[in-house]
Amino acid sequence: MTKIAIVYFSATGHTEQVAEAVAEGSKSVPGTEATLLRIVGEDIHQGRWKNDEILKTLNAADAIVFGTPTYMGGYAGQFKAFIDACGGIWYQQLWKDKIGAAFSHSQGLSGDKLNTLSGLMINGMQHSMIWIGTGMMPEGALPENTNRLSSYSGAMAQSNMDQPNIGPGDRQTAVLLGKRVAEAAKRWNG
Ligand SMILES: Cc1cc2nc3c(=O)[nH]c(=O)nc-3n(C[C@H](O)[C@H](O)[C@H](O)COP(=O)(O)O)c2cc1C
């Protein structure tokens, strides 16, 4: 069984919808299980995030997909607290050769999401992960088009705060990223 862990922060639910779409795509690959792990502010005490159960699940996964809304052009603070709490894992290189990928949701069409994805990709490189991008040409720039925001380092999604659901193109982009991650993990593990 190939294990995909999707670890994300979401305050108002949009990034969570992207995470769920990634899980759906991963599970479409036979022999794959996907686990959604939500980072919550309640696990941060005196600025430090701690949740040993989540770390245990991540350490056991074949692939980790990281997701955060873009806040002020970068990670949400809650997600950065989680990323920093993984410093001990980095020191032991426990995630070396795991498959890694990322996604970000923001309100702006750009909103500087690329900076968030670049940060997540660099974090993956520090952990010596094998990075999987979208591998997807943009179908167009309409809401129903896959990879409409032309992102290669990870999946981007955008919606306005008064929109309850992410758009169909962004949703499908996340499904396809999840599928690609699961296929890569399966191939990589032989
Ligand atoms: C503190 C803060 C900073 C934000 N900064 C940005 C930003 O730099 N670019 C942008 O497009 N949207 C920005 N937004 C909008 C968020 O990206 C949006 O609320 C988020 O993606 C919604 O995701 P969620 O429903 O999963 O919480 C910001 C929102 C907050 C609360």
Short mmCIF file of N, CA and C and ligand atoms in Angstrom, two decimals, residues 9-16 69-74 105-113 161, ligand 1:
data_model
loop_
_atom_site.label_atom_id
_atom_site.label_comp_id
_atom_site.label_asym_id
_atom_site.label_seq_id
_atom_site.Cartn_x
_atom_site.Cartn_y
_atom_site.Cartn_z
N PHE A 9 -2.83 23.63 6.45
CA PHE A 9 -3.54 24.55 7.34
C PHE A 9 -4.64 25.19 6.53
N SER A 10 -5.77 25.45 7.14
CA SER A 10 -6.86 26.15 6.47
C SER A 10 -7.67 26.86 7.53
N ALA A 11 -7.86 28.18 7.38
CA ALA A 11 -8.65 28.90 8.39
C ALA A 11 -10.12 28.86 8.02
N THR A 12 -10.44 29.12 6.74
CA THR A 12 -11.85 29.25 6.36
C THR A 12 -12.32 28.20 5.35
N GLY A 13 -11.50 27.16 5.15
CA GLY A 13 -11.99 25.98 4.43
C GLY A 13 -11.60 25.84 2.97
N HIS A 14 -11.08 26.89 2.34
CA HIS A 14 -10.75 26.77 0.91
C HIS A 14 -9.55 25.85 0.69
N THR A 15 -8.51 26.05 1.46
CA THR A 15 -7.31 25.20 1.32
C THR A 15 -7.66 23.76 1.68
N GLU A 16 -8.59 23.60 2.61
CA GLU A 16 -9.03 22.24 2.96
C GLU A 16 -9.69 21.56 1.75
N PRO A 69 -2.67 28.28 2.91
CA PRO A 69 -3.09 29.50 2.23
C PRO A 69 -1.89 30.44 2.14
N THR A 70 -1.90 31.33 1.19
CA THR A 70 -0.85 32.36 1.15
C THR A 70 -1.31 33.54 2.00
N TYR A 71 -0.48 33.86 3.00
CA TYR A 71 -0.71 35.01 3.88
C TYR A 71 0.48 35.95 3.71
N MET A 72 0.19 37.18 3.40
CA MET A 72 1.24 38.21 3.26
C MET A 72 2.37 37.70 2.36
N GLY A 73 1.97 37.03 1.28
CA GLY A 73 2.94 36.58 0.28
C GLY A 73 3.77 35.37 0.68
N GLY A 74 3.37 34.66 1.71
CA GLY A 74 4.14 33.47 2.11
C GLY A 74 3.26 32.48 2.86
N HIS A 105 -3.51 28.12 -1.72
CA HIS A 105 -4.73 28.84 -2.11
C HIS A 105 -4.59 30.28 -1.66
N SER A 106 -5.07 31.21 -2.49
CA SER A 106 -5.11 32.60 -2.04
C SER A 106 -6.28 33.32 -2.67
N GLN A 107 -6.53 34.53 -2.19
CA GLN A 107 -7.64 35.32 -2.74
C GLN A 107 -7.23 36.01 -4.03
N GLY A 108 -5.99 36.47 -4.12
CA GLY A 108 -5.53 37.15 -5.33
C GLY A 108 -5.22 36.14 -6.42
N LEU A 109 -5.38 36.58 -7.68
CA LEU A 109 -5.06 35.67 -8.79
C LEU A 109 -3.60 35.24 -8.71
N SER A 110 -2.72 36.24 -8.50
CA SER A 110 -1.34 35.91 -8.15
C SER A 110 -1.27 35.79 -6.63
N GLY A 111 -1.45 36.93 -5.96
CA GLY A 111 -1.40 36.94 -4.50
C GLY A 111 -0.04 36.53 -3.96
N ASP A 112 0.93 36.39 -4.87
CA ASP A 112 2.30 35.95 -4.52
C ASP A 112 2.36 34.50 -4.02
N LYS A 113 1.44 33.68 -4.54
CA LYS A 113 1.45 32.24 -4.17
C LYS A 113 2.74 31.54 -4.56
N MET A 161 -13.10 35.44 -0.99
CA MET A 161 -13.54 35.03 0.35
C MET A 161 -15.05 34.76 0.40
C1 LIG B 1 -3.35 37.54 7.31
C2 LIG B 1 -3.78 37.27 5.91
C3 LIG B 1 -2.91 37.56 4.88
C4 LIG B 1 -3.29 37.31 3.54
N1 LIG B 1 -2.41 37.59 2.56
C5 LIG B 1 -2.74 37.30 1.28
C6 LIG B 1 -1.80 37.49 0.23
O1 LIG B 1 -0.65 37.87 0.44
N2 LIG B 1 -2.21 37.21 -1.03
C7 LIG B 1 -3.48 36.80 -1.32
O2 LIG B 1 -3.79 36.61 -2.49
N3 LIG B 1 -4.37 36.56 -0.35
C8 LIG B 1 -4.03 36.80 0.95
N4 LIG B 1 -4.91 36.54 1.95
C9 LIG B 1 -6.15 35.81 1.63
C10 LIG B 1 -5.91 34.33 1.92
O3 LIG B 1 -5.02 33.77 0.99
C11 LIG B 1 -7.24 33.56 1.93
O4 LIG B 1 -7.96 34.05 3.03
C12 LIG B 1 -6.98 32.10 2.09
O5 LIG B 1 -6.37 31.55 0.96
C13 LIG B 1 -8.25 31.34 2.37
O6 LIG B 1 -7.89 30.02 2.61
P1 LIG B 1 -8.60 29.16 3.72
O7 LIG B 1 -10.11 29.28 3.45
O8 LIG B 1 -8.12 27.80 3.53
O9 LIG B 1 -8.27 29.71 5.07
C14 LIG B 1 -4.58 36.78 3.27
C15 LIG B 1 -5.44 36.48 4.34
C16 LIG B 1 -5.05 36.71 5.63
C17 LIG B 1 -5.99 36.34 6.76
#
